[in-house]
Amino acid sequence: MGIGNVPSLDEWIRRSKQKEKEQLQDERVEALTAELEKLANTDKTKPKNTNQGTNKQVALAFYYLREAENFKRTASNSADARFIQFLTGRDFDEIRKRLGQPYKRGEDKTGKATKSLIKDLEVIKAQFKSAELVDGMKLIQKDIDILENDLKSFDE
């Protein structure tokens, strides 16, 4: 210690370095925590096994079940999302958002998002076929045809 309660220059430098070190550690912990949260949320959107669809595919499948009137619509997207969460364990907010905009593709200047949506619809159509949900299959194929026609505009 220096004079009175004032630390010596060496002590002040040591404390300053210690504070910097602690601050850097805190920043690293915060960054690591944020990355871990991202990973935890990412895992919720991926299928748990090869026979399970993505959140987008689950929401689209439910949408087509409603559209084909196999389940008449009487509830909100939130109620549907809670039901899907109950059945699948999927993230409520993610499913609710997907139900609200089932065809959401974002900025699609190259057709990549449209191709991805077609791929998702093909997966869902195969599941509808295996469950013999013919009306839903027809609706899905109609939308696939429309999307494939949209893809032609990217080639021009």
CSV table of N, CA and C in Angstrom, one decimal:
chain,number,residue,atom,x,y,z
A,1,MET,N,0.9,-1.2,0.0
A,1,MET,CA,0.0,0.0,0.0
A,1,MET,C,0.9,1.2,0.0
A,2,GLY,N,0.5,2.3,-0.7
A,2,GLY,CA,1.3,3.5,-0.7
A,2,GLY,C,1.0,4.4,0.5
A,3,ILE,N,1.0,5.6,0.3
A,3,ILE,CA,0.8,6.6,1.4
A,3,ILE,C,-0.7,6.6,1.8
A,4,GLY,N,-1.0,6.4,3.1
A,4,GLY,CA,-2.3,6.4,3.6
A,4,GLY,C,-3.1,5.3,3.0
A,5,ASN,N,-4.3,5.6,2.5
A,5,ASN,CA,-5.2,4.6,1.8
A,5,ASN,C,-5.0,4.6,0.3
A,6,VAL,N,-4.1,5.3,-0.2
A,6,VAL,CA,-3.8,5.4,-1.6
A,6,VAL,C,-2.9,4.3,-2.0
A,7,PRO,N,-3.3,3.4,-3.0
A,7,PRO,CA,-2.4,2.3,-3.4
A,7,PRO,C,-1.1,2.8,-4.1
A,8,SER,N,-0.1,2.0,-4.0
A,8,SER,CA,1.1,2.3,-4.7
A,8,SER,C,0.9,2.1,-6.2
A,9,LEU,N,1.8,2.6,-7.1
A,9,LEU,CA,1.6,2.5,-8.5
A,9,LEU,C,1.6,1.0,-8.9
A,10,ASP,N,2.5,0.2,-8.3
A,10,ASP,CA,2.5,-1.2,-8.6
A,10,ASP,C,1.2,-1.9,-8.3
A,11,GLU,N,0.7,-1.5,-7.1
A,11,GLU,CA,-0.6,-2.1,-6.6
A,11,GLU,C,-1.7,-1.7,-7.6
A,12,TRP,N,-1.7,-0.4,-7.9
A,12,TRP,CA,-2.8,0.1,-8.8
A,12,TRP,C,-2.7,-0.6,-10.2
A,13,ILE,N,-1.5,-0.8,-10.7
A,13,ILE,CA,-1.4,-1.5,-12.0
A,13,ILE,C,-1.8,-3.0,-11.9
A,14,ARG,N,-1.5,-3.6,-10.8
A,14,ARG,CA,-1.9,-5.0,-10.6
A,14,ARG,C,-3.4,-5.1,-10.5
A,15,ARG,N,-4.1,-4.2,-9.8
A,15,ARG,CA,-5.6,-4.1,-9.7
A,15,ARG,C,-6.2,-3.9,-11.0
A,16,SER,N,-5.6,-2.9,-11.8
A,16,SER,CA,-6.1,-2.6,-13.1
A,16,SER,C,-6.1,-3.8,-14.0
A,17,LYS,N,-5.0,-4.5,-14.0
A,17,LYS,CA,-4.8,-5.7,-14.8
A,17,LYS,C,-5.8,-6.8,-14.4
A,18,GLN,N,-6.0,-6.9,-13.1
A,18,GLN,CA,-6.9,-7.9,-12.6
A,18,GLN,C,-8.4,-7.6,-13.0
A,19,LYS,N,-8.7,-6.3,-13.0
A,19,LYS,CA,-10.1,-5.9,-13.4
A,19,LYS,C,-10.3,-6.2,-14.9
A,20,GLU,N,-9.2,-5.9,-15.7
A,20,GLU,CA,-9.3,-6.1,-17.2
A,20,GLU,C,-9.5,-7.6,-17.4
A,21,LYS,N,-8.7,-8.4,-16.7
A,21,LYS,CA,-8.8,-9.9,-16.8
A,21,LYS,C,-10.2,-10.4,-16.5
A,22,GLU,N,-10.8,-9.9,-15.4
A,22,GLU,CA,-12.1,-10.3,-14.9
A,22,GLU,C,-13.2,-9.8,-16.0
A,23,GLN,N,-13.0,-8.6,-16.5
A,23,GLN,CA,-13.9,-8.1,-17.5
A,23,GLN,C,-13.9,-8.9,-18.7
A,24,LEU,N,-12.7,-9.3,-19.2
A,24,LEU,CA,-12.5,-10.1,-20.4
A,24,LEU,C,-13.2,-11.5,-20.1
A,25,GLN,N,-13.0,-12.1,-19.0
A,25,GLN,CA,-13.6,-13.4,-18.6
A,25,GLN,C,-15.1,-13.2,-18.7
A,26,ASP,N,-15.6,-12.2,-18.1
A,26,ASP,CA,-17.1,-11.9,-18.1
A,26,ASP,C,-17.6,-11.9,-19.5
A,27,GLU,N,-16.9,-11.1,-20.4
A,27,GLU,CA,-17.3,-11.0,-21.8
A,27,GLU,C,-17.3,-12.4,-22.5
A,28,ARG,N,-16.3,-13.1,-22.2
A,28,ARG,CA,-16.2,-14.5,-22.8
A,28,ARG,C,-17.3,-15.4,-22.3
A,29,VAL,N,-17.6,-15.3,-21.1
A,29,VAL,CA,-18.7,-16.1,-20.5
A,29,VAL,C,-20.0,-15.7,-21.2
A,30,GLU,N,-20.3,-14.4,-21.3
A,30,GLU,CA,-21.5,-13.9,-22.0
A,30,GLU,C,-21.6,-14.4,-23.4
A,31,ALA,N,-20.5,-14.3,-24.1
A,31,ALA,CA,-20.4,-14.7,-25.5
A,31,ALA,C,-20.7,-16.2,-25.6
A,32,LEU,N,-20.1,-17.0,-24.7
A,32,LEU,CA,-20.3,-18.5,-24.7
A,32,LEU,C,-21.7,-18.8,-24.4
A,33,THR,N,-22.3,-18.1,-23.4
A,33,THR,CA,-23.6,-18.3,-23.0
A,33,THR,C,-24.6,-18.1,-24.2
A,34,ALA,N,-24.3,-17.0,-24.9
A,34,ALA,CA,-25.2,-16.6,-26.1
A,34,ALA,C,-25.1,-17.7,-27.1
A,35,GLU,N,-23.9,-18.2,-27.4
A,35,GLU,CA,-23.7,-19.3,-28.4
A,35,GLU,C,-24.4,-20.6,-27.9
A,36,LEU,N,-24.3,-20.9,-26.7
A,36,LEU,CA,-25.0,-22.1,-26.1
A,36,LEU,C,-26.5,-22.0,-26.3
A,37,GLU,N,-27.0,-20.8,-26.0
A,37,GLU,CA,-28.5,-20.6,-26.2
A,37,GLU,C,-28.9,-20.7,-27.6
A,38,LYS,N,-28.0,-20.2,-28.6
A,38,LYS,CA,-28.3,-20.4,-30.0
A,38,LYS,C,-28.4,-21.9,-30.3
A,39,LEU,N,-27.4,-22.6,-29.9
A,39,LEU,CA,-27.4,-24.1,-30.1
A,39,LEU,C,-28.6,-24.8,-29.6
A,40,ALA,N,-28.9,-24.4,-28.4
A,40,ALA,CA,-30.1,-25.0,-27.7
A,40,ALA,C,-31.4,-24.7,-28.5
A,41,ASN,N,-31.5,-23.5,-29.0
A,41,ASN,CA,-32.7,-23.1,-29.9
A,41,ASN,C,-32.6,-23.8,-31.2
A,42,THR,N,-31.4,-23.9,-31.8
A,42,THR,CA,-31.3,-24.6,-33.1
A,42,THR,C,-31.7,-26.0,-33.0
A,43,ASP,N,-31.3,-26.7,-31.9
A,43,ASP,CA,-31.7,-28.1,-31.8
A,43,ASP,C,-33.2,-28.3,-31.8
A,44,LYS,N,-33.9,-27.3,-31.3
A,44,LYS,CA,-35.4,-27.5,-31.2
A,44,LYS,C,-36.0,-27.4,-32.6
A,45,THR,N,-35.3,-26.8,-33.6
A,45,THR,CA,-35.9,-26.7,-34.9
A,45,THR,C,-35.5,-27.9,-35.8
A,46,LYS,N,-34.6,-28.7,-35.4
A,46,LYS,CA,-34.1,-29.8,-36.2
A,46,LYS,C,-34.9,-31.1,-35.8
A,47,PRO,N,-35.1,-32.0,-36.7
A,47,PRO,CA,-35.7,-33.2,-36.4
A,47,PRO,C,-34.9,-34.0,-35.4
A,48,LYS,N,-35.6,-34.7,-34.5
A,48,LYS,CA,-35.0,-35.5,-33.5
A,48,LYS,C,-34.5,-36.9,-34.0
A,49,ASN,N,-35.2,-37.3,-35.1
A,49,ASN,CA,-34.7,-38.5,-35.8
A,49,ASN,C,-35.0,-38.4,-37.3
A,50,THR,N,-34.7,-39.4,-38.0
A,50,THR,CA,-34.8,-39.2,-39.5
A,50,THR,C,-36.3,-39.3,-39.9
A,51,ASN,N,-37.2,-39.8,-39.1
A,51,ASN,CA,-38.6,-39.9,-39.5
A,51,ASN,C,-39.4,-38.7,-39.1
A,52,GLN,N,-38.7,-37.6,-38.6
A,52,GLN,CA,-39.4,-36.5,-38.1
A,52,GLN,C,-39.1,-35.2,-38.9
A,53,GLY,N,-40.1,-34.4,-39.2
A,53,GLY,CA,-39.9,-33.2,-40.0
A,53,GLY,C,-39.4,-32.1,-39.2
A,54,THR,N,-39.0,-31.1,-39.9
A,54,THR,CA,-38.5,-29.8,-39.3
A,54,THR,C,-39.7,-29.1,-38.8
A,55,ASN,N,-39.5,-28.0,-38.0
A,55,ASN,CA,-40.6,-27.2,-37.5
A,55,ASN,C,-41.4,-26.7,-38.7
A,56,LYS,N,-40.7,-26.2,-39.8
A,56,LYS,CA,-41.4,-25.7,-40.9
A,56,LYS,C,-42.3,-26.8,-41.6
A,57,GLN,N,-41.8,-28.0,-41.7
A,57,GLN,CA,-42.5,-29.1,-42.3
A,57,GLN,C,-43.7,-29.5,-41.4
A,58,VAL,N,-43.5,-29.5,-40.1
A,58,VAL,CA,-44.6,-29.8,-39.2
A,58,VAL,C,-45.7,-28.8,-39.3
A,59,ALA,N,-45.4,-27.5,-39.3
A,59,ALA,CA,-46.4,-26.4,-39.4
A,59,ALA,C,-47.1,-26.5,-40.8
A,60,LEU,N,-46.3,-26.7,-41.9
A,60,LEU,CA,-47.0,-26.9,-43.2
A,60,LEU,C,-47.9,-28.1,-43.2
A,61,ALA,N,-47.5,-29.2,-42.7
A,61,ALA,CA,-48.4,-30.4,-42.6
A,61,ALA,C,-49.7,-30.1,-41.9
A,62,PHE,N,-49.6,-29.4,-40.8
A,62,PHE,CA,-50.8,-29.1,-40.0
A,62,PHE,C,-51.7,-28.1,-40.8
A,63,TYR,N,-51.0,-27.2,-41.5
A,63,TYR,CA,-51.7,-26.2,-42.3
A,63,TYR,C,-52.5,-27.0,-43.4
A,64,TYR,N,-51.9,-27.9,-44.1
A,64,TYR,CA,-52.6,-28.7,-45.1
A,64,TYR,C,-53.7,-29.6,-44.5
A,65,LEU,N,-53.5,-30.1,-43.3
A,65,LEU,CA,-54.6,-30.8,-42.7
A,65,LEU,C,-55.8,-30.0,-42.5
A,66,ARG,N,-55.6,-28.7,-42.1
A,66,ARG,CA,-56.7,-27.8,-41.9
A,66,ARG,C,-57.3,-27.4,-43.3
A,67,GLU,N,-56.4,-27.1,-44.2
A,67,GLU,CA,-56.9,-26.7,-45.6
A,67,GLU,C,-57.8,-27.8,-46.2
A,68,ALA,N,-57.4,-29.1,-46.0
A,68,ALA,CA,-58.1,-30.2,-46.6
A,68,ALA,C,-59.4,-30.5,-45.8
A,69,GLU,N,-59.6,-29.7,-44.8
A,69,GLU,CA,-60.8,-29.9,-43.9
A,69,GLU,C,-60.8,-31.2,-43.2
A,70,ASN,N,-59.7,-31.9,-43.1
A,70,ASN,CA,-59.7,-33.1,-42.2
A,70,ASN,C,-59.8,-32.7,-40.8
A,71,PHE,N,-59.4,-31.4,-40.5
A,71,PHE,CA,-59.6,-30.8,-39.2
A,71,PHE,C,-60.1,-29.4,-39.4
A,72,LYS,N,-61.4,-29.2,-39.3
A,72,LYS,CA,-62.0,-27.9,-39.5
A,72,LYS,C,-61.4,-26.9,-38.6
A,73,ARG,N,-61.1,-25.7,-39.1
A,73,ARG,CA,-60.5,-24.6,-38.4
A,73,ARG,C,-61.5,-23.9,-37.4
A,74,THR,N,-61.2,-24.0,-36.1
A,74,THR,CA,-62.0,-23.3,-35.1
A,74,THR,C,-61.2,-22.6,-34.2
A,75,ALA,N,-59.8,-22.8,-34.2
A,75,ALA,CA,-58.9,-22.2,-33.3
A,75,ALA,C,-58.0,-21.2,-33.9
A,76,SER,N,-57.2,-20.5,-33.1
A,76,SER,CA,-56.2,-19.6,-33.5
A,76,SER,C,-54.9,-20.3,-33.8
A,77,ASN,N,-53.9,-19.6,-34.4
A,77,ASN,CA,-52.6,-20.1,-34.6
A,77,ASN,C,-52.0,-20.5,-33.3
A,78,SER,N,-52.2,-19.7,-32.3
A,78,SER,CA,-51.6,-20.0,-30.9
A,78,SER,C,-52.2,-21.3,-30.4
A,79,ALA,N,-53.5,-21.5,-30.5
A,79,ALA,CA,-54.1,-22.8,-30.1
A,79,ALA,C,-53.6,-24.0,-30.9
A,80,ASP,N,-53.4,-23.8,-32.2
A,80,ASP,CA,-52.9,-24.9,-33.0
A,80,ASP,C,-51.4,-25.1,-32.6
A,81,ALA,N,-50.7,-24.1,-32.3
A,81,ALA,CA,-49.3,-24.3,-32.0
A,81,ALA,C,-49.1,-25.0,-30.6
A,82,ARG,N,-50.0,-24.7,-29.7
A,82,ARG,CA,-50.0,-25.4,-28.4
A,82,ARG,C,-50.3,-26.9,-28.6
A,83,PHE,N,-51.3,-27.2,-29.5
A,83,PHE,CA,-51.6,-28.6,-29.8
A,83,PHE,C,-50.4,-29.3,-30.5
A,84,ILE,N,-49.8,-28.6,-31.4
A,84,ILE,CA,-48.6,-29.2,-32.1
A,84,ILE,C,-47.5,-29.4,-31.1
A,85,GLN,N,-47.3,-28.5,-30.2
A,85,GLN,CA,-46.3,-28.6,-29.1
A,85,GLN,C,-46.6,-29.8,-28.2
A,86,PHE,N,-47.9,-30.0,-27.9
A,86,PHE,CA,-48.3,-31.1,-27.1
A,86,PHE,C,-47.9,-32.4,-27.8
A,87,LEU,N,-48.2,-32.5,-29.1
A,87,LEU,CA,-48.0,-33.7,-29.8
A,87,LEU,C,-46.5,-34.0,-30.1
A,88,THR,N,-45.7,-32.9,-30.4
A,88,THR,CA,-44.4,-33.1,-30.9
A,88,THR,C,-43.3,-32.7,-29.9
A,89,GLY,N,-43.6,-31.8,-29.0
A,89,GLY,CA,-42.6,-31.2,-28.1
A,89,GLY,C,-41.8,-30.1,-28.7
A,90,ARG,N,-42.3,-29.6,-29.9
A,90,ARG,CA,-41.6,-28.6,-30.6
A,90,ARG,C,-41.8,-27.2,-29.9
A,91,ASP,N,-41.0,-26.3,-30.3
A,91,ASP,CA,-41.0,-24.9,-29.7
A,91,ASP,C,-42.3,-24.2,-30.1
A,92,PHE,N,-43.1,-23.8,-29.1
A,92,PHE,CA,-44.4,-23.1,-29.4
A,92,PHE,C,-44.3,-21.9,-30.3
A,93,ASP,N,-43.4,-21.0,-29.9
A,93,ASP,CA,-43.3,-19.7,-30.7
A,93,ASP,C,-42.9,-20.0,-32.1
A,94,GLU,N,-41.9,-20.9,-32.3
A,94,GLU,CA,-41.5,-21.2,-33.7
A,94,GLU,C,-42.6,-21.7,-34.5
A,95,ILE,N,-43.4,-22.7,-34.0
A,95,ILE,CA,-44.5,-23.3,-34.7
A,95,ILE,C,-45.6,-22.2,-34.9
A,96,ARG,N,-45.9,-21.4,-33.9
A,96,ARG,CA,-46.9,-20.4,-34.1
A,96,ARG,C,-46.6,-19.4,-35.2
A,97,LYS,N,-45.3,-19.0,-35.3
A,97,LYS,CA,-44.8,-18.1,-36.4
A,97,LYS,C,-45.0,-18.8,-37.7
A,98,ARG,N,-44.6,-20.0,-37.8
A,98,ARG,CA,-44.7,-20.8,-39.1
A,98,ARG,C,-46.1,-21.0,-39.5
A,99,LEU,N,-47.0,-21.2,-38.6
A,99,LEU,CA,-48.5,-21.3,-38.9
A,99,LEU,C,-49.0,-20.0,-39.4
A,100,GLY,N,-48.5,-18.9,-38.9
A,100,GLY,CA,-49.0,-17.6,-39.3
A,100,GLY,C,-48.6,-17.3,-40.8
A,101,GLN,N,-47.5,-17.8,-41.2
A,101,GLN,CA,-47.0,-17.5,-42.6
A,101,GLN,C,-46.4,-18.8,-43.1
A,102,PRO,N,-47.3,-19.8,-43.5
A,102,PRO,CA,-46.7,-21.1,-43.8
A,102,PRO,C,-45.8,-21.1,-45.1
A,103,TYR,N,-46.0,-20.1,-46.0
A,103,TYR,CA,-45.2,-20.1,-47.2
A,103,TYR,C,-44.1,-19.1,-47.1
A,104,LYS,N,-43.8,-18.5,-46.0
A,104,LYS,CA,-42.8,-17.5,-45.9
A,104,LYS,C,-41.5,-17.9,-46.5
A,105,ARG,N,-41.0,-17.1,-47.4
A,105,ARG,CA,-39.7,-17.4,-48.1
A,105,ARG,C,-38.7,-16.3,-47.9
A,106,GLY,N,-39.1,-15.2,-47.4
A,106,GLY,CA,-38.1,-14.1,-47.3
A,106,GLY,C,-37.7,-13.5,-48.6
A,107,GLU,N,-36.6,-12.8,-48.7
A,107,GLU,CA,-36.1,-12.3,-49.9
A,107,GLU,C,-35.6,-13.5,-50.8
A,108,ASP,N,-36.2,-13.7,-51.9
A,108,ASP,CA,-35.9,-14.8,-52.8
A,108,ASP,C,-35.5,-14.3,-54.2
A,109,LYS,N,-34.3,-13.8,-54.3
A,109,LYS,CA,-33.9,-13.3,-55.6
A,109,LYS,C,-33.4,-14.3,-56.5
A,110,THR,N,-33.0,-15.5,-56.0
A,110,THR,CA,-32.4,-16.5,-56.8
A,110,THR,C,-33.2,-17.8,-57.0
A,111,GLY,N,-34.3,-17.9,-56.2
A,111,GLY,CA,-35.2,-19.0,-56.3
A,111,GLY,C,-34.8,-20.1,-55.2
A,112,LYS,N,-33.7,-19.8,-54.5
A,112,LYS,CA,-33.3,-20.8,-53.5
A,112,LYS,C,-34.4,-21.1,-52.4
A,113,ALA,N,-35.0,-20.1,-51.9
A,113,ALA,CA,-36.0,-20.3,-50.9
A,113,ALA,C,-37.2,-21.0,-51.5
A,114,THR,N,-37.6,-20.7,-52.7
A,114,THR,CA,-38.7,-21.4,-53.4
A,114,THR,C,-38.4,-22.8,-53.5
A,115,LYS,N,-37.2,-23.2,-54.0
A,115,LYS,CA,-36.8,-24.6,-54.1
A,115,LYS,C,-36.8,-25.3,-52.8
A,116,SER,N,-36.4,-24.6,-51.7
A,116,SER,CA,-36.4,-25.2,-50.4
A,116,SER,C,-37.9,-25.5,-49.9
A,117,LEU,N,-38.8,-24.5,-50.2
A,117,LEU,CA,-40.2,-24.7,-49.9
A,117,LEU,C,-40.8,-25.9,-50.7
A,118,ILE,N,-40.4,-26.0,-51.9
A,118,ILE,CA,-40.9,-27.1,-52.8
A,118,ILE,C,-40.4,-28.4,-52.2
A,119,LYS,N,-39.2,-28.5,-51.7
A,119,LYS,CA,-38.6,-29.7,-51.1
A,119,LYS,C,-39.4,-30.0,-49.9
A,120,ASP,N,-39.7,-29.0,-49.0
A,120,ASP,CA,-40.5,-29.3,-47.8
A,120,ASP,C,-41.8,-29.8,-48.2
A,121,LEU,N,-42.5,-29.3,-49.2
A,121,LEU,CA,-43.8,-29.7,-49.6
A,121,LEU,C,-43.8,-31.1,-50.1
A,122,GLU,N,-42.7,-31.5,-50.8
A,122,GLU,CA,-42.5,-32.9,-51.3
A,122,GLU,C,-42.4,-33.9,-50.2
A,123,VAL,N,-41.7,-33.5,-49.1
A,123,VAL,CA,-41.6,-34.3,-47.9
A,123,VAL,C,-43.0,-34.5,-47.3
A,124,ILE,N,-43.7,-33.4,-47.2
A,124,ILE,CA,-45.0,-33.5,-46.5
A,124,ILE,C,-46.0,-34.3,-47.4
A,125,LYS,N,-45.9,-34.1,-48.7
A,125,LYS,CA,-46.8,-34.8,-49.6
A,125,LYS,C,-46.6,-36.3,-49.5
A,126,ALA,N,-45.3,-36.7,-49.4
A,126,ALA,CA,-45.0,-38.2,-49.2
A,126,ALA,C,-45.6,-38.7,-47.9
A,127,GLN,N,-45.6,-37.9,-46.8
A,127,GLN,CA,-46.2,-38.3,-45.6
A,127,GLN,C,-47.8,-38.4,-45.7
A,128,PHE,N,-48.4,-37.5,-46.4
A,128,PHE,CA,-49.8,-37.5,-46.7
A,128,PHE,C,-50.2,-38.7,-47.5
A,129,LYS,N,-49.3,-39.0,-48.5
A,129,LYS,CA,-49.5,-40.2,-49.3
A,129,LYS,C,-49.5,-41.5,-48.5
A,130,SER,N,-48.5,-41.6,-47.6
A,130,SER,CA,-48.4,-42.8,-46.8
A,130,SER,C,-49.6,-42.9,-45.8
A,131,ALA,N,-50.2,-41.8,-45.4
A,131,ALA,CA,-51.4,-41.8,-44.5
A,131,ALA,C,-52.7,-41.8,-45.3
A,132,GLU,N,-52.6,-41.8,-46.7
A,132,GLU,CA,-53.7,-41.8,-47.6
A,132,GLU,C,-54.6,-40.6,-47.4
A,133,LEU,N,-54.0,-39.5,-47.2
A,133,LEU,CA,-54.8,-38.2,-47.1
A,133,LEU,C,-54.8,-37.6,-48.4
A,134,VAL,N,-55.7,-38.1,-49.3
A,134,VAL,CA,-55.7,-37.7,-50.7
A,134,VAL,C,-56.0,-36.2,-50.9
A,135,ASP,N,-57.0,-35.7,-50.2
A,135,ASP,CA,-57.3,-34.3,-50.4
A,135,ASP,C,-56.1,-33.4,-50.1
A,136,GLY,N,-55.4,-33.7,-49.0
A,136,GLY,CA,-54.2,-32.9,-48.7
A,136,GLY,C,-53.2,-33.0,-49.7
A,137,MET,N,-53.0,-34.2,-50.2
A,137,MET,CA,-52.0,-34.5,-51.3
A,137,MET,C,-52.3,-33.6,-52.5
A,138,LYS,N,-53.6,-33.5,-52.9
A,138,LYS,CA,-54.0,-32.7,-54.0
A,138,LYS,C,-53.7,-31.2,-53.8
A,139,LEU,N,-54.0,-30.7,-52.6
A,139,LEU,CA,-53.7,-29.3,-52.3
A,139,LEU,C,-52.2,-29.1,-52.3
A,140,ILE,N,-51.4,-30.0,-51.8
A,140,ILE,CA,-50.0,-29.8,-51.8
A,140,ILE,C,-49.4,-29.8,-53.2
A,141,GLN,N,-49.9,-30.7,-54.0
A,141,GLN,CA,-49.4,-30.8,-55.4
A,141,GLN,C,-49.8,-29.5,-56.2
A,142,LYS,N,-51.0,-29.0,-55.9
A,142,LYS,CA,-51.4,-27.8,-56.6
A,142,LYS,C,-50.4,-26.6,-56.2
A,143,ASP,N,-50.1,-26.5,-55.0
A,143,ASP,CA,-49.1,-25.5,-54.5
A,143,ASP,C,-47.7,-25.7,-55.1
A,144,ILE,N,-47.3,-27.0,-55.1
A,144,ILE,CA,-46.0,-27.3,-55.7
A,144,ILE,C,-46.0,-26.8,-57.2
A,145,ASP,N,-47.0,-27.1,-57.9
A,145,ASP,CA,-47.1,-26.7,-59.3
A,145,ASP,C,-47.0,-25.2,-59.5
A,146,ILE,N,-47.7,-24.5,-58.6
A,146,ILE,CA,-47.6,-23.0,-58.6
A,146,ILE,C,-46.2,-22.5,-58.3
A,147,LEU,N,-45.6,-23.1,-57.3
A,147,LEU,CA,-44.2,-22.7,-57.0
A,147,LEU,C,-43.2,-23.1,-58.1
A,148,GLU,N,-43.4,-24.2,-58.7
A,148,GLU,CA,-42.5,-24.6,-59.8
A,148,GLU,C,-42.7,-23.6,-61.0
A,149,ASN,N,-43.9,-23.1,-61.2
A,149,ASN,CA,-44.1,-22.1,-62.2
A,149,ASN,C,-43.4,-20.8,-61.8
A,150,ASP,N,-43.5,-20.5,-60.5
A,150,ASP,CA,-42.7,-19.3,-60.0
A,150,ASP,C,-41.2,-19.4,-60.3
A,151,LEU,N,-40.7,-20.6,-60.2
A,151,LEU,CA,-39.3,-20.8,-60.4
A,151,LEU,C,-38.9,-20.4,-61.8
A,152,LYS,N,-39.8,-20.6,-62.8
A,152,LYS,CA,-39.5,-20.3,-64.2
A,152,LYS,C,-39.1,-18.8,-64.3
A,153,SER,N,-39.7,-18.0,-63.5
A,153,SER,CA,-39.4,-16.5,-63.6
A,153,SER,C,-38.0,-16.2,-63.1
A,154,PHE,N,-37.4,-17.1,-62.3
A,154,PHE,CA,-36.0,-16.9,-61.9
A,154,PHE,C,-35.0,-17.2,-63.0
A,155,ASP,N,-35.5,-18.1,-63.9
A,155,ASP,CA,-34.6,-18.5,-65.0
A,155,ASP,C,-34.6,-17.5,-66.2
A,156,GLU,N,-35.6,-16.7,-66.2
A,156,GLU,CA,-35.8,-15.7,-67.3
A,156,GLU,C,-34.8,-14.6,-67.2
